[in-house]
Short mmCIF file of C-alpha atoms (C1' of nucleotides) in Angstrom, two decimals:
data_model
loop_
_atom_site.label_atom_id
_atom_site.label_comp_id
_atom_site.label_asym_id
_atom_site.label_seq_id
_atom_site.Cartn_x
_atom_site.Cartn_y
_atom_site.Cartn_z
CA MET A 422 -9.43 19.11 31.59
CA SER A 423 -11.57 16.32 30.20
CA GLN A 424 -13.90 14.29 32.35
CA MET A 425 -12.00 11.17 31.43
CA GLN A 426 -8.77 12.40 32.95
CA ASN A 427 -10.66 13.79 35.93
CA VAL A 428 -12.32 10.52 36.80
CA GLU A 429 -9.06 8.67 36.35
CA ARG A 430 -7.14 11.08 38.55
CA GLN A 431 -9.73 11.28 41.30
CA LEU A 432 -10.39 7.58 41.41
CA ARG A 433 -6.65 6.87 41.54
CA GLU A 434 -6.26 9.30 44.42
CA MET A 435 -9.10 7.72 46.37
CA ILE A 436 -7.59 4.27 45.91
CA LEU A 437 -4.05 5.35 46.79
CA ALA A 438 -5.27 7.26 49.84
CA LEU A 439 -7.08 4.09 50.96
CA GLU A 440 -10.39 5.95 50.85
CA ILE A 441 -11.55 2.95 48.87
CA GLY A 442 -10.22 -0.11 50.62
CA PRO A 443 -8.06 -2.78 49.00
CA GLY A 444 -10.26 -5.65 47.91
CA GLU A 445 -13.36 -3.48 47.73
CA ARG A 446 -15.86 -4.10 44.96
CA LEU A 447 -16.34 -1.31 42.42
CA THR A 448 -19.30 -0.89 40.11
CA GLU A 449 -19.18 1.34 37.10
CA ARG A 450 -22.52 2.79 38.14
CA TRP A 451 -21.24 3.78 41.58
CA ILE A 452 -18.21 5.56 40.10
CA GLU A 453 -20.50 7.20 37.58
CA GLY A 454 -22.63 8.67 40.35
CA ARG A 455 -19.72 9.46 42.66
CA PHE A 456 -17.92 11.63 40.12
CA GLY A 457 -20.86 12.86 38.08
CA ALA A 458 -19.56 11.35 34.87
CA SER A 459 -21.10 8.91 32.46
CA ARG A 460 -19.91 5.40 31.87
CA THR A 461 -17.68 6.23 28.92
CA PRO A 462 -15.05 8.14 30.93
CA VAL A 463 -15.54 5.75 33.84
CA ARG A 464 -14.64 2.79 31.70
CA ALA A 465 -11.63 4.58 30.28
CA ALA A 466 -10.44 5.32 33.80
CA LEU A 467 -10.91 1.72 34.91
CA LEU A 468 -8.99 0.42 31.91
CA ARG A 469 -6.10 2.75 32.74
CA LEU A 470 -6.07 1.91 36.41
CA GLU A 471 -6.14 -1.76 35.51
CA THR A 472 -2.86 -1.43 33.64
CA GLU A 473 -1.44 0.36 36.69
CA GLY A 474 -2.45 -2.61 38.81
CA LEU A 475 -4.69 -0.55 41.08
CA VAL A 476 -7.91 -2.25 40.05
CA GLY A 477 -8.49 -5.68 38.62
CA ARG A 478 -11.26 -7.77 37.18
CA ASP A 479 -13.12 -10.04 39.51
CA GLY A 480 -15.07 -12.28 37.23
CA ARG A 481 -17.33 -9.87 35.46
CA GLY A 482 -16.85 -6.93 37.81
CA TRP A 483 -14.12 -4.69 39.15
CA THR A 484 -12.21 -4.84 42.41
CA VAL A 485 -9.67 -2.55 44.01
CA SER A 486 -6.49 -4.63 44.02
CA PRO A 487 -5.69 -6.11 47.41
CA ILE A 488 -2.37 -5.38 49.06
CA ASN A 489 -0.29 -8.38 48.12
CA LEU A 490 2.80 -9.28 50.14
CA ALA A 491 4.19 -11.58 47.48
CA GLU A 492 3.81 -8.76 44.98
CA LEU A 493 5.66 -6.35 47.27
CA GLU A 494 8.61 -8.74 47.38
CA GLN A 495 8.63 -9.14 43.61
CA ILE A 496 8.46 -5.39 43.16
CA ALA A 497 11.54 -4.97 45.34
CA VAL A 498 13.51 -7.23 42.99
CA TYR A 499 12.14 -5.36 39.99
CA ARG A 500 13.05 -2.03 41.56
CA GLU A 501 16.62 -3.15 42.22
CA ALA A 502 17.00 -3.96 38.53
CA VAL A 503 15.55 -0.79 37.07
CA GLU A 504 16.54 1.77 39.71
CA ILE A 505 20.14 0.62 39.77
CA ALA A 506 20.33 0.64 35.99
CA ALA A 507 18.97 4.19 35.98
CA LEU A 508 21.32 5.28 38.75
CA ARG A 509 24.36 3.91 36.91
CA LEU A 510 23.39 5.93 33.85
CA THR A 511 23.07 9.03 35.97
CA CYS A 512 26.45 8.43 37.63
CA GLY A 513 28.05 8.49 34.20
CA GLN A 514 26.67 11.89 33.30
CA ALA A 515 28.82 14.99 33.40
CA ASP A 516 26.22 17.43 34.65
CA LYS A 517 25.26 16.60 38.22
CA SER A 518 23.42 19.83 39.00
CA ALA A 519 20.01 18.18 38.76
CA ILE A 520 20.84 16.19 41.86
CA ASP A 521 20.64 19.38 43.92
CA VAL A 522 16.98 19.68 43.02
CA ILE A 523 16.33 16.24 44.42
CA GLU A 524 18.32 17.00 47.55
CA ALA A 525 16.17 20.11 47.98
CA MET A 526 13.08 17.90 47.84
CA LEU A 527 14.42 15.93 50.78
CA ASP A 528 15.28 19.14 52.65
CA SER A 529 11.73 20.39 52.28
CA CYS A 530 10.53 17.83 54.84
CA ASP A 531 10.89 18.57 58.54
CA GLU A 532 9.02 17.83 61.79
CA ASN A 533 6.21 20.19 60.79
CA THR A 534 5.61 18.50 57.47
CA PRO A 535 2.41 16.43 57.29
CA ARG A 536 2.67 12.70 56.73
CA GLU A 537 1.11 12.90 53.30
CA GLU A 538 3.99 15.07 52.20
CA TRP A 539 6.65 12.70 53.56
CA HIS A 540 4.84 9.91 51.78
CA ARG A 541 4.81 11.77 48.49
CA VAL A 542 8.40 12.97 48.65
CA GLY A 543 9.59 9.51 49.62
CA MET A 544 8.18 8.21 46.35
CA ASP A 545 9.16 11.20 44.25
CA PHE A 546 12.76 10.83 45.36
CA HIS A 547 13.01 7.52 43.54
CA ILE A 548 10.92 8.66 40.59
CA GLU A 549 12.83 11.86 39.99
CA LEU A 550 16.16 10.14 40.49
CA ALA A 551 15.19 7.67 37.79
CA ARG A 552 14.10 10.49 35.52
CA LEU A 553 17.63 11.90 35.59
CA SER A 554 18.85 8.81 33.75
CA GLY A 555 17.18 10.16 30.63
CA ASN A 556 15.86 6.70 29.84
CA GLU A 557 12.10 6.90 29.45
CA PHE A 558 11.55 3.19 29.99
CA LEU A 559 13.53 2.96 33.19
CA PHE A 560 11.77 6.09 34.40
CA ARG A 561 8.30 4.73 33.72
CA ALA A 562 9.20 1.40 35.27
CA VAL A 563 10.24 3.12 38.51
CA ARG A 564 7.22 5.40 38.51
CA ASP A 565 4.82 2.50 38.00
CA ALA A 566 6.54 0.41 40.66
CA MET A 567 6.26 3.25 43.17
CA THR A 568 2.59 3.67 42.34
CA ARG A 569 2.01 0.02 43.16
CA LEU A 570 3.93 0.35 46.41
CA SER A 571 2.19 3.56 47.37
CA ARG A 572 -0.66 2.13 49.44
CA ALA A 573 1.54 -0.20 51.45
CA ARG A 574 3.95 2.64 52.16
CA TRP A 575 1.38 4.46 54.29
CA LEU A 576 2.48 2.02 56.96
CA GLU A 577 6.16 2.89 56.73
CA VAL A 578 5.41 6.58 56.93
CA ARG A 579 3.79 6.14 60.34
CA ASP A 580 7.15 5.10 61.78
CA GLU A 581 9.36 8.10 62.66
CA THR A 582 12.46 5.94 62.99
CA ALA A 583 11.96 4.35 59.61
CA LEU A 584 11.48 7.75 57.98
CA GLY A 585 14.68 9.15 59.47
CA ARG A 586 16.57 6.10 58.33
CA ALA A 587 15.13 6.28 54.81
CA TRP A 588 16.06 9.96 54.51
CA ARG A 589 19.64 9.29 55.63
CA GLU A 590 19.90 6.53 53.05
CA HIS A 591 18.46 8.81 50.38
CA ARG A 592 21.10 11.42 51.12
CA ALA A 593 23.89 8.88 51.07
CA ILE A 594 22.73 7.65 47.66
CA LEU A 595 22.72 11.21 46.32
CA ALA A 596 26.20 11.86 47.73
CA ALA A 597 27.70 8.82 46.00
CA THR A 598 25.88 9.66 42.78
CA ARG A 599 27.15 13.21 42.83
CA LEU A 600 30.71 11.86 43.00
CA GLY A 601 29.97 9.48 40.15
CA GLN A 602 30.73 6.47 42.35
CA ALA A 603 28.42 4.12 40.52
CA ASP A 604 29.23 0.91 42.39
CA GLU A 605 28.92 2.55 45.78
CA ALA A 606 25.69 4.30 44.82
CA ALA A 607 24.28 1.04 43.47
CA ARG A 608 25.24 -0.79 46.68
CA LEU A 609 23.55 1.85 48.82
CA LEU A 610 20.42 1.89 46.67
CA SER A 611 20.18 -1.88 46.68
CA ALA A 612 20.48 -1.97 50.47
CA HIS A 613 17.88 0.78 50.74
CA ILE A 614 15.38 -1.07 48.59
CA VAL A 615 15.91 -4.39 50.36
CA GLY A 616 15.75 -2.80 53.80
CA SER A 617 12.66 -0.87 52.83
CA ARG A 618 11.02 -4.04 51.61
CA ASP A 619 11.86 -5.89 54.82
CA ARG A 620 10.41 -3.17 57.00
CA LEU A 621 7.32 -2.99 54.83
CA VAL A 622 6.67 -6.71 54.79
CA THR A 623 7.23 -6.95 58.55
CA SER A 624 4.89 -4.04 59.25
CA LEU A 625 2.26 -5.48 56.99
CA ALA A 626 2.48 -8.94 58.50
CA ASN A 627 2.08 -7.38 61.96
CA ASP A 628 -0.73 -5.02 60.99
CA ARG A 629 -2.52 -7.53 58.87
CA ARG A 630 -5.20 -8.22 61.46
CA GLY A 631 -5.82 -4.52 61.99
CA LEU A 632 -5.99 -3.86 58.29
CA ARG A 633 -8.44 -6.69 57.74
CA ALA A 634 -10.55 -5.28 60.55
CA ARG A 635 -10.76 -2.07 58.56
CA GLY A 636 -12.04 -4.15 55.67
CA PHE A 637 -8.79 -4.11 53.70
CA ALA A 638 -7.87 -7.22 51.78
CA VAL A 639 -4.25 -8.20 52.43
CA VAL A 640 -2.94 -11.21 50.57
CA ALA A 641 -0.13 -13.18 52.17
CA ALA A 642 3.22 -13.86 50.52
CA MET B 427 -14.54 -14.26 23.25
CA SER B 428 -15.74 -10.73 23.71
CA GLN B 429 -15.64 -8.15 20.96
CA MET B 430 -13.39 -5.99 23.08
CA GLN B 431 -10.61 -8.56 23.22
CA ASN B 432 -11.14 -9.42 19.57
CA VAL B 433 -10.70 -5.87 18.35
CA GLU B 434 -7.69 -5.40 20.56
CA ARG B 435 -6.02 -8.60 19.41
CA GLN B 436 -6.73 -8.12 15.72
CA LEU B 437 -5.75 -4.48 15.68
CA ARG B 438 -2.52 -5.28 17.53
CA GLU B 439 -1.73 -7.99 14.99
CA MET B 440 -2.33 -5.68 12.05
CA ILE B 441 -0.06 -3.06 13.57
CA LEU B 442 2.71 -5.52 14.48
CA ALA B 443 2.55 -7.14 11.04
CA LEU B 444 2.95 -3.67 9.51
CA GLU B 445 -0.40 -4.07 7.74
CA ILE B 446 -1.10 -0.66 9.16
CA GLY B 447 1.99 1.45 8.66
CA PRO B 448 3.90 3.22 11.41
CA GLY B 449 2.77 6.84 11.53
CA GLU B 450 -0.56 6.08 9.90
CA ARG B 451 -3.64 7.91 11.11
CA LEU B 452 -6.37 5.84 12.75
CA THR B 453 -9.97 6.87 13.22
CA GLU B 454 -12.24 5.12 15.65
CA ARG B 455 -14.86 4.97 12.92
CA TRP B 456 -12.56 3.17 10.53
CA ILE B 457 -11.65 0.53 13.08
CA GLU B 458 -15.32 0.20 13.92
CA GLY B 459 -16.16 -0.61 10.33
CA ARG B 460 -13.05 -2.72 9.73
CA PHE B 461 -13.77 -5.14 12.56
CA GLY B 462 -17.54 -4.87 12.73
CA ALA B 463 -17.55 -3.66 16.30
CA SER B 464 -19.03 -0.58 17.86
CA ARG B 465 -17.03 2.29 19.28
CA THR B 466 -17.05 1.12 22.87
CA PRO B 467 -14.83 -1.93 22.32
CA VAL B 468 -12.82 0.03 19.76
CA ARG B 469 -12.01 2.68 22.30
CA ALA B 470 -11.11 0.08 24.91
CA ALA B 471 -8.72 -1.51 22.44
CA LEU B 472 -7.11 1.83 21.61
CA LEU B 473 -6.61 2.64 25.28
CA ARG B 474 -4.89 -0.72 25.80
CA LEU B 475 -2.70 -0.40 22.73
CA GLU B 476 -1.77 3.08 23.86
CA THR B 477 -0.27 1.74 27.07
CA GLU B 478 1.63 -0.80 24.97
CA GLY B 479 3.07 2.05 22.95
CA LEU B 480 1.66 0.78 19.67
CA VAL B 481 -0.68 3.70 19.12
CA GLY B 482 -0.49 7.24 20.39
CA ARG B 483 -2.54 10.37 20.48
CA ASP B 484 -1.97 12.89 17.76
CA GLY B 485 -3.76 15.95 18.98
CA ARG B 486 -7.36 14.82 19.10
CA GLY B 487 -6.91 11.70 17.01
CA TRP B 488 -4.98 8.44 17.01
CA THR B 489 -1.80 7.48 15.20
CA VAL B 490 0.07 4.21 14.86
CA SER B 491 3.34 4.88 16.68
CA PRO B 492 6.24 5.54 14.32
CA ILE B 493 9.34 3.38 14.51
CA ASN B 494 11.65 5.41 16.69
CA LEU B 495 15.39 4.81 16.61
CA ALA B 496 16.02 6.70 19.83
CA GLU B 497 13.39 4.54 21.48
CA LEU B 498 15.03 1.36 20.20
CA GLU B 499 18.29 2.39 21.85
CA GLN B 500 16.58 3.16 25.13
CA ILE B 501 14.75 -0.15 25.04
CA ALA B 502 18.06 -1.97 24.68
CA VAL B 503 19.29 -0.40 27.92
CA TYR B 504 16.01 -1.26 29.58
CA ARG B 505 16.20 -4.84 28.34
CA GLU B 506 19.71 -5.27 29.69
CA ALA B 507 18.46 -4.27 33.14
CA VAL B 508 15.36 -6.44 33.30
CA GLU B 509 16.46 -9.45 31.26
CA ILE B 510 19.73 -9.82 33.14
CA ALA B 511 17.96 -9.48 36.48
CA ALA B 512 15.53 -12.20 35.41
CA LEU B 513 18.31 -14.41 34.10
CA ARG B 514 20.26 -14.15 37.35
CA LEU B 515 17.20 -15.27 39.27
CA THR B 516 16.80 -18.23 36.95
CA CYS B 517 20.49 -19.17 37.28
CA GLY B 518 19.99 -19.45 41.03
CA GLN B 519 17.14 -21.92 40.74
CA ALA B 520 17.63 -25.61 41.41
CA ASP B 521 15.30 -26.96 38.76
CA LYS B 522 16.68 -26.23 35.31
CA SER B 523 14.39 -28.57 33.36
CA ALA B 524 12.27 -25.70 32.05
CA ILE B 525 15.24 -24.56 30.02
CA ASP B 526 14.88 -27.62 27.80
CA VAL B 527 11.47 -26.38 26.70
CA ILE B 528 13.03 -23.14 25.54
CA GLU B 529 15.83 -24.96 23.77
CA ALA B 530 13.17 -27.00 21.98
CA MET B 531 11.59 -23.77 20.79
CA LEU B 532 14.87 -22.82 19.16
CA ASP B 533 15.21 -26.30 17.63
CA SER B 534 11.80 -26.01 16.02
CA CYS B 535 13.15 -23.48 13.52
CA ASP B 536 14.99 -24.71 10.43
CA GLU B 537 15.47 -23.69 6.81
CA ASN B 538 11.87 -24.64 5.99
CA THR B 539 10.41 -22.47 8.71
CA PRO B 540 8.66 -19.33 7.49
CA ARG B 541 10.03 -15.95 8.50
CA GLU B 542 7.03 -15.13 10.64
CA GLU B 543 7.86 -18.12 12.78
CA TRP B 544 11.52 -17.14 13.23
CA HIS B 545 10.30 -13.69 14.15
CA ARG B 546 7.91 -15.00 16.75
CA VAL B 547 10.29 -17.53 18.27
CA GLY B 548 13.05 -14.94 18.43
CA MET B 549 10.85 -12.83 20.65
CA ASP B 550 9.37 -15.71 22.63
CA PHE B 551 12.85 -16.90 23.53
CA HIS B 552 13.42 -13.77 25.57
CA ILE B 553 9.88 -13.67 26.93
CA GLU B 554 9.81 -17.28 28.05
CA LEU B 555 13.30 -17.04 29.48
CA ALA B 556 12.16 -14.10 31.58
CA ARG B 557 9.09 -16.02 32.67
CA LEU B 558 11.30 -18.68 34.23
CA SER B 559 12.52 -16.13 36.76
CA GLY B 560 9.14 -16.37 38.44
CA ASN B 561 9.07 -12.59 38.83
CA GLU B 562 5.89 -11.29 37.26
CA PHE B 563 7.18 -7.74 36.92
CA LEU B 564 10.41 -8.66 35.19
CA PHE B 565 8.44 -10.97 32.92
CA ARG B 566 5.95 -8.30 31.93
CA ALA B 567 8.71 -5.77 31.41
CA VAL B 568 10.47 -8.10 28.97
CA ARG B 569 7.25 -9.02 27.20
CA ASP B 570 6.28 -5.37 26.76
CA ALA B 571 9.76 -4.42 25.56
CA MET B 572 9.71 -7.18 22.95
CA THR B 573 6.28 -6.05 21.78
CA ARG B 574 7.68 -2.58 21.19
CA LEU B 575 10.66 -4.00 19.33
CA SER B 576 8.53 -6.35 17.29
CA ARG B 577 7.92 -4.18 14.22
CA ALA B 578 11.53 -3.14 13.85
CA ARG B 579 12.63 -6.76 14.16
CA TRP B 580 11.02 -7.65 10.85
CA LEU B 581 14.16 -6.15 9.38
CA GLU B 582 16.55 -8.33 11.32
CA VAL B 583 14.64 -11.45 10.40
CA ARG B 584 15.27 -10.80 6.69
CA ASP B 585 18.99 -11.31 7.28
CA GLU B 586 20.00 -15.01 7.29
CA THR B 587 23.39 -14.28 8.82
CA ALA B 588 21.92 -12.25 11.63
CA LEU B 589 19.43 -15.00 12.40
CA GLY B 590 22.10 -17.68 12.58
CA ARG B 591 24.17 -15.51 14.85
CA ALA B 592 21.21 -14.74 17.11
CA TRP B 593 20.35 -18.42 17.44
CA ARG B 594 23.93 -19.32 18.36
CA GLU B 595 23.90 -16.62 21.00
CA HIS B 596 20.57 -17.84 22.31
CA ARG B 597 21.96 -21.34 22.72
CA ALA B 598 25.08 -20.08 24.46
CA ILE B 599 22.96 -18.14 26.92
CA LEU B 600 20.89 -21.23 27.66
CA ALA B 601 24.03 -23.34 28.15
CA ALA B 602 25.51 -20.94 30.69
CA THR B 603 22.15 -20.64 32.44
CA ARG B 604 21.78 -24.38 32.68
CA LEU B 605 25.13 -24.55 34.46
CA GLY B 606 24.06 -21.78 36.79
CA GLN B 607 26.92 -19.57 35.62
CA ALA B 608 25.12 -16.31 36.27
CA ASP B 609 27.96 -13.91 35.43
CA GLU B 610 28.77 -15.66 32.19
CA ALA B 611 25.12 -15.91 31.19
CA ALA B 612 24.62 -12.23 31.99
CA ARG B 613 27.67 -11.29 29.95
CA LEU B 614 26.43 -13.27 26.96
CA LEU B 615 22.91 -11.87 27.23
CA SER B 616 24.21 -8.32 27.50
CA ALA B 617 26.38 -8.77 24.41
CA HIS B 618 23.44 -10.31 22.58
CA ILE B 619 21.14 -7.40 23.38
CA VAL B 620 23.72 -4.77 22.49
CA GLY B 621 24.70 -6.53 19.27
CA SER B 622 21.09 -7.00 18.33
CA ARG B 623 20.43 -3.32 18.92
CA ASP B 624 23.42 -2.32 16.79
CA ARG B 625 22.34 -4.48 13.86
CA LEU B 626 18.80 -3.21 14.18
CA VAL B 627 19.71 0.46 14.31
CA THR B 628 22.12 0.06 11.41
CA SER B 629 19.55 -1.77 9.29
CA LEU B 630 16.93 0.81 10.08
CA ALA B 631 19.19 3.73 9.29
CA ASN B 632 20.01 2.08 5.95
CA ASP B 633 16.45 1.11 5.09
CA ARG B 634 14.98 4.34 6.28
CA ARG B 635 14.46 5.72 2.82
CA GLY B 636 12.83 2.53 1.61
CA LEU B 637 10.57 2.38 4.62
CA ARG B 638 9.51 5.96 4.17
CA ALA B 639 8.76 5.20 0.53
CA ARG B 640 6.33 2.54 1.78
CA GLY B 641 4.69 5.27 3.85
CA PHE B 642 6.21 4.19 7.17
CA ALA B 643 7.17 6.89 9.61
CA VAL B 644 10.67 6.32 10.98
CA VAL B 645 11.92 8.78 13.56
CA ALA B 646 15.68 9.29 13.81
CA ALA B 647 17.68 8.81 16.97
"C1'" DG C 430 -34.54 -26.97 58.21
"C1'" DA C 431 -32.14 -27.54 54.02
"C1'" DT C 432 -32.38 -27.13 49.23
"C1'" DA C 433 -33.83 -26.49 44.58
"C1'" DC C 434 -35.93 -23.20 41.89
"C1'" DC C 435 -37.73 -18.98 40.00
"C1'" DA C 436 -38.83 -13.88 39.39
"C1'" DG C 437 -36.82 -9.53 39.85
"C1'" DT C 438 -32.80 -6.68 40.02
"C1'" DT C 439 -28.17 -5.37 39.13
"C1'" DT C 440 -24.23 -5.12 36.25
"C1'" DG C 441 -20.87 -5.09 32.65
"C1'" DG C 442 -20.71 -5.29 27.44
"C1'" DT C 443 -22.32 -3.19 23.42
"C1'" DA C 444 -24.65 -0.09 20.31
"C1'" DT C 445 -26.23 4.34 19.26
"C1'" DC C 446 -27.07 9.23 19.69
"C1'" DC C 447 -25.52 14.03 20.51
"C1'" DC C 448 -22.22 17.67 20.61
"C1'" DA C 449 -18.38 20.78 20.22
"C1'" DA C 450 -14.07 21.16 18.09
"C1'" DA C 451 -11.21 20.39 14.30
"C1'" DA C 452 -10.41 19.34 9.63
"C1'" DT C 453 -11.94 19.99 4.85
"C1'" DG C 454 -13.07 21.97 0.66
"C1'" DG C 455 -14.87 25.25 -2.12
"C1'" DT C 456 -15.41 30.27 -3.12
"C1'" DA C 457 -14.84 35.02 -3.23
"C1'" DT C 458 -11.39 38.52 -2.98
"C1'" DC C 459 -7.29 40.81 -3.98
"C1'" DG D 544 -2.43 32.42 -8.51
"C1'" DA D 545 -2.34 32.97 -3.66
"C1'" DT D 546 -5.08 33.72 0.30
"C1'" DA D 547 -8.62 34.69 3.56
"C1'" DC D 548 -13.07 33.16 4.74
"C1'" DC D 549 -17.10 30.42 5.48
"C1'" DA D 550 -20.24 26.25 5.12
"C1'" DT D 551 -19.95 21.36 5.47
"C1'" DT D 552 -18.24 17.21 7.07
"C1'" DT D 553 -15.70 14.43 10.06
"C1'" DT D 554 -14.09 13.10 14.45
"C1'" DG D 555 -13.32 12.10 19.26
"C1'" DG D 556 -15.53 12.81 23.91
"C1'" DG D 557 -19.49 12.01 26.35
"C1'" DA D 558 -24.30 10.39 27.43
"C1'" DT D 559 -27.77 7.12 27.07
"C1'" DA D 560 -30.42 2.98 25.65
"C1'" DC D 561 -30.57 -1.95 25.41
"C1'" DC D 562 -29.32 -6.64 26.37
"C1'" DA D 563 -27.74 -10.94 28.26
"C1'" DA D 564 -25.58 -12.87 32.08
"C1'" DA D 565 -24.98 -12.93 36.92
"C1'" DC D 566 -26.66 -12.06 41.25
"C1'" DT D 567 -30.36 -11.71 44.92
"C1'" DG D 568 -34.06 -12.79 47.75
"C1'" DG D 569 -37.80 -15.24 48.57
"C1'" DT D 570 -40.70 -19.32 48.06
"C1'" DA D 571 -42.15 -23.87 47.35
"C1'" DT D 572 -40.77 -28.53 47.91
"C1'" DC D 573 -39.00 -32.39 50.17
#
DNA sequence: GATACCAGTTTGGTATCCCAAAATGGTATC
DNA sequence: GATACCATTTTGGGATACCAAACTGGTATC
């Protein structure tokens, strides 16, 4: 694999895992040294991550995007639009066997599963569900939205109760989809997204002081 | 303005104006010479345009994305999701004065207006309407979708009848939005998008031979 | 003590160089 | 004439050099 893709992948992982804090300054030279690459692949990676919303320009330099509560609320609205559209397409399809694969993803998580895995599967559920629609644009929209939500969702994943609730809602959405009940599935998905947003925004507002103490920039709604 | 943004903007314009044909090979060295910039800004521009879907990788090199009928159909579905979501948000807003600005855009086009202007305003109508929603993600989704449609829409703009019809539909959508009639506005917008897609796909299927004769790559649905 | 100012350093933007891989084109062979 | 083969050129990926602008830290001035 090329250096370019390596730097991009590794830097993205560090940002998403909060190993580089939201709001933190980035210099091309630091990344260069950190990953043993030259500036050419570093710049390519930064340009990519900029379009993903993970880093942004701060005057002349680069900054890891802060966690932005207003953005989280806007993303929820965006998700409702694209995820429901994708789900309705999927409900209309004859072959529902692919849904079993997604259900199996959910089943793979139990009390012994590490948090990172719950976090990943919780995102992949929505991404893979959108992929089933067969619409590349809806799929990418969902994937990109989940990427932007990823860092904030580390909070949700700390809460056992919230996880159990999310998984129940996921299963209910799959059940309705399997039966082709588009309206019901859409209603459940909408409620899931809105509820998820509410829990996230509440958690973030509560933890804001703690996060700032860790040096994380959290922008209010 | 920096070279980087210049190359990006100029190259995008050449591609959207079909001055560089769909499917055409691009070399970084050619762009370098064409715009008098070095490879660093050229590569930044290519990376950006890649995320916009205007250029793509062809093995090791770069290619101007072909016009893809299957993609046009998927974009229509995507547009229905995001544009209607945005429109519903706008319908729920108290202040409707911004709609007058959009109506004025439509009014600015008459029989003396050049085709390029009709083309631009036809896209900006949808982009600016989405902007009124206040949701940055829905706005960007619509803007990016219109960018991808832009090249194919040169065909629609050649057809007087289609233009008149589109403008009437635009005005009807604005009228319903101004009254806050979300369902009616959504219905009109949906019909407009679907109709527009049908005319576009039909035109493209008919002109496909002619386009190919001009060296343009057109991929079937 | 506060502030204006200046030299030195850092940084992103750009240009250029190097390299391996791929494309090209001509030639020898059958 | 078609084809296999090889030397040459081209090309994108990467590394490095250079520059101007921004930043930093300290100093002189009031």
